[in-house]
Amino acid sequence: MYRIGIDLGGTNIAAGLVNESYELVRKKSVPTGAERPGEMIVADMAELCRNLCAEHGITMADVTAIGIASPGVANINTGIVEYANNLHFENFPLASLLGEKLGFENIKIANDANAAAWGEAVAGAAKGTSNSVMITLGTGVGGGIIIDNKIYTGFNCAGAELGHIVIEVDGVPCSCGRHGCWESYSSATALIRMTKEKIDECRATGRKSMMLDAPRVSGRLACDCMRAGDEAAKEVYDKYIKYLASGLATIVNIFQPEVISLGGGVSGEGQSLIDALLPLVRAQSYGVGFVKDLPELRIAKLGNDAGIIGAALLG
Amino acid sequence: MYRIGIDLGGTNIAAGLVNESYELVRKKSVPTGAERPGEMIVADMAELCRNLCAEHGITMADVTAIGIASPGVANINTGIVEYANNLHFENFPLASLLGEKLGFENIKIANDANAAAWGEAVAGAAKGTSNSVMITLGTGVGGGIIIDNKIYTGFNCAGAELGHIVIEVDGVPCSCGRHGCWESYSSATALIRMTKEKIDECRATGRKSMMLDAPRVSGRLACDCMRAGDEAAKEVYDKYIKYLASGLATIVNIFQPEVISLGGGVSGEGQSLIDALLPLVRAQSYGVGFVKDLPELRIAKLGNDAGIIGAALLG
């Protein structure tokens, strides 16, 4: 038997078949066409499910559960997307509409960051734990909280917005309207901003740096140049790590989860990222020196498939 | 039938009888003598329980449960205080030792801030909710998190240290070793520091303020002088409120609890404190404008008895 997970993004709808070992065995995606009416998007999601099955030589009768990772405020209890800005959804009954199109009952939804955290908790970096937190370091900073083997969303399904904890009152403006959000210091976008600022500083002061020769500024530039021995790049990286570690220590002090997993583009740095963060996080974690077990910091395992796999495992 | 709650503090042991309506009907306290061996402290706790019963004309047979609010890292599952700095406890089997002394089995323990949050959730400001957070604004900033009608402690019982979330990287040094913790901006201690700083500034610049005439600087001074129309005092109060609101909005964005209750000395300001905070917290809360229900901000109801009542209701 199989499960289907659907990651409904603003650009693409990605869906996958997950087997009983929680492995993604087939994946397929289509453009979302986010400007269209929701019903048309749902029709494409249904078609995607049927095509996935057909291509794998199974039918919907071989599928036990469907889950959808949705942007915005997704009510995990009612299957309704209460609000998703980029899809123009407002109180949109996503689960029931897809259910009608497919003649299928067991359909669950969750916010995309929460679904990814659930995927990592059940089948990824936090497998085997009951309490974990996932932080996604991408365009923004996303968060998902698993408590007692359940996704924690708050009473109004709008919680776990971990990118929007303020780490610098009056700090850098954030897209959410606050100033100084963790997201504004620890997203890939923030790393690029810090890199550009350092490049401007080098230009202004005549300081040499390999970063000046780069055709474009990516989230990787500072990391790559630092590894090649560039001092200015190391300053960017150290600053980024300092803010990221501060936010992670805050997550430790609030949740003391068994595992914090790091996903998103920046996590591609792998173990070297953990090695750079760990001493700073440890030094700021409540309980160091007298608490036996402290949370583990791990790189997420499921990559871009975390949302699909997590969604599939919701049901 | 009755329950006994014991609030084990660094200075006093306060215990109380709680009736079936969750009301504190009798209270008694003795000095802790924190420098003594733990066994002697426990002997006094047992004596306190017996005396409470005797004075109320009941016996221990009329008591169904005993709970202890302990400082430090209290393991709610094992009844062991894993670490409490001010009592010199390390892996101290508090519940079982008291049980032996009293010949009583149903004894639970919790961290004191967590017990207070539990008291407010069951019998105080957050009564009737399943998900709430309590913030205590006293010498420090304490926190307690209730999720699905259970105290959340993290896997190692050291979580919910909400005073130790950093709101200003490189900010004011905190007793925990970090810099810029919420506690360093929103405790009564921080309010006193801000008041003293403003008084020094007034003295240095020759600016007039009623605060200059105060025989001593308390947490109330800035509030009282502000109400009497003092501009410098208003600047202190506004600064304090700004930082407090920032931390509270962070709590909203993480937890979206049904209720956040504010306790501790500063909460004595009552509704005027809520009125000052609410517009700032709302403006920074994720979901404003598209989420129907947002968390309510309330003044805690049980005052200094929250720990006793919460402890009594642990069992």
PDB file of C-alpha atoms in Angstrom, chain A residues 8 13 32-45 87-89 92 94 97-98 101:
ATOM      1  CA  LEU A   8       1.307  22.733  -2.754  1.00  0.00           C
ATOM      2  CA  ILE A  13       2.485  21.426  -7.050  1.00  0.00           C
ATOM      3  CA  THR A  32       0.534  25.711  -9.654  1.00  0.00           C
ATOM      4  CA  GLY A  33      -0.910  28.573 -11.656  1.00  0.00           C
ATOM      5  CA  ALA A  34      -1.501  30.352  -8.376  1.00  0.00           C
ATOM      6  CA  GLU A  35      -3.555  33.105  -9.998  1.00  0.00           C
ATOM      7  CA  ARG A  36      -6.316  30.639 -10.998  1.00  0.00           C
ATOM      8  CA  PRO A  37      -9.420  29.850  -8.930  1.00  0.00           C
ATOM      9  CA  GLY A  38      -8.722  27.326  -6.165  1.00  0.00           C
ATOM     10  CA  GLU A  39     -11.051  24.758  -7.728  1.00  0.00           C
ATOM     11  CA  MET A  40      -8.856  24.579 -10.841  1.00  0.00           C
ATOM     12  CA  ILE A  41      -5.755  24.082  -8.706  1.00  0.00           C
ATOM     13  CA  VAL A  42      -7.529  21.261  -6.862  1.00  0.00           C
ATOM     14  CA  ALA A  43      -8.527  19.664 -10.185  1.00  0.00           C
ATOM     15  CA  ASP A  44      -4.826  19.603 -11.158  1.00  0.00           C
ATOM     16  CA  MET A  45      -3.919  18.105  -7.782  1.00  0.00           C
ATOM     17  CA  LEU A  87      -2.789  31.297  -3.438  1.00  0.00           C
ATOM     18  CA  HIS A  88      -5.566  33.778  -2.607  1.00  0.00           C
ATOM     19  CA  PHE A  89      -7.178  31.131  -0.372  1.00  0.00           C
ATOM     20  CA  PHE A  92     -10.830  27.261   1.366  1.00  0.00           C
ATOM     21  CA  LEU A  94      -8.943  22.083   0.373  1.00  0.00           C
ATOM     22  CA  LEU A  97     -12.678  19.488  -2.413  1.00  0.00           C
ATOM     23  CA  LEU A  98      -9.813  17.146  -3.317  1.00  0.00           C
ATOM     24  CA  LYS A 101     -12.663  15.053  -7.024  1.00  0.00           C
TER      25      LYS A 101
END
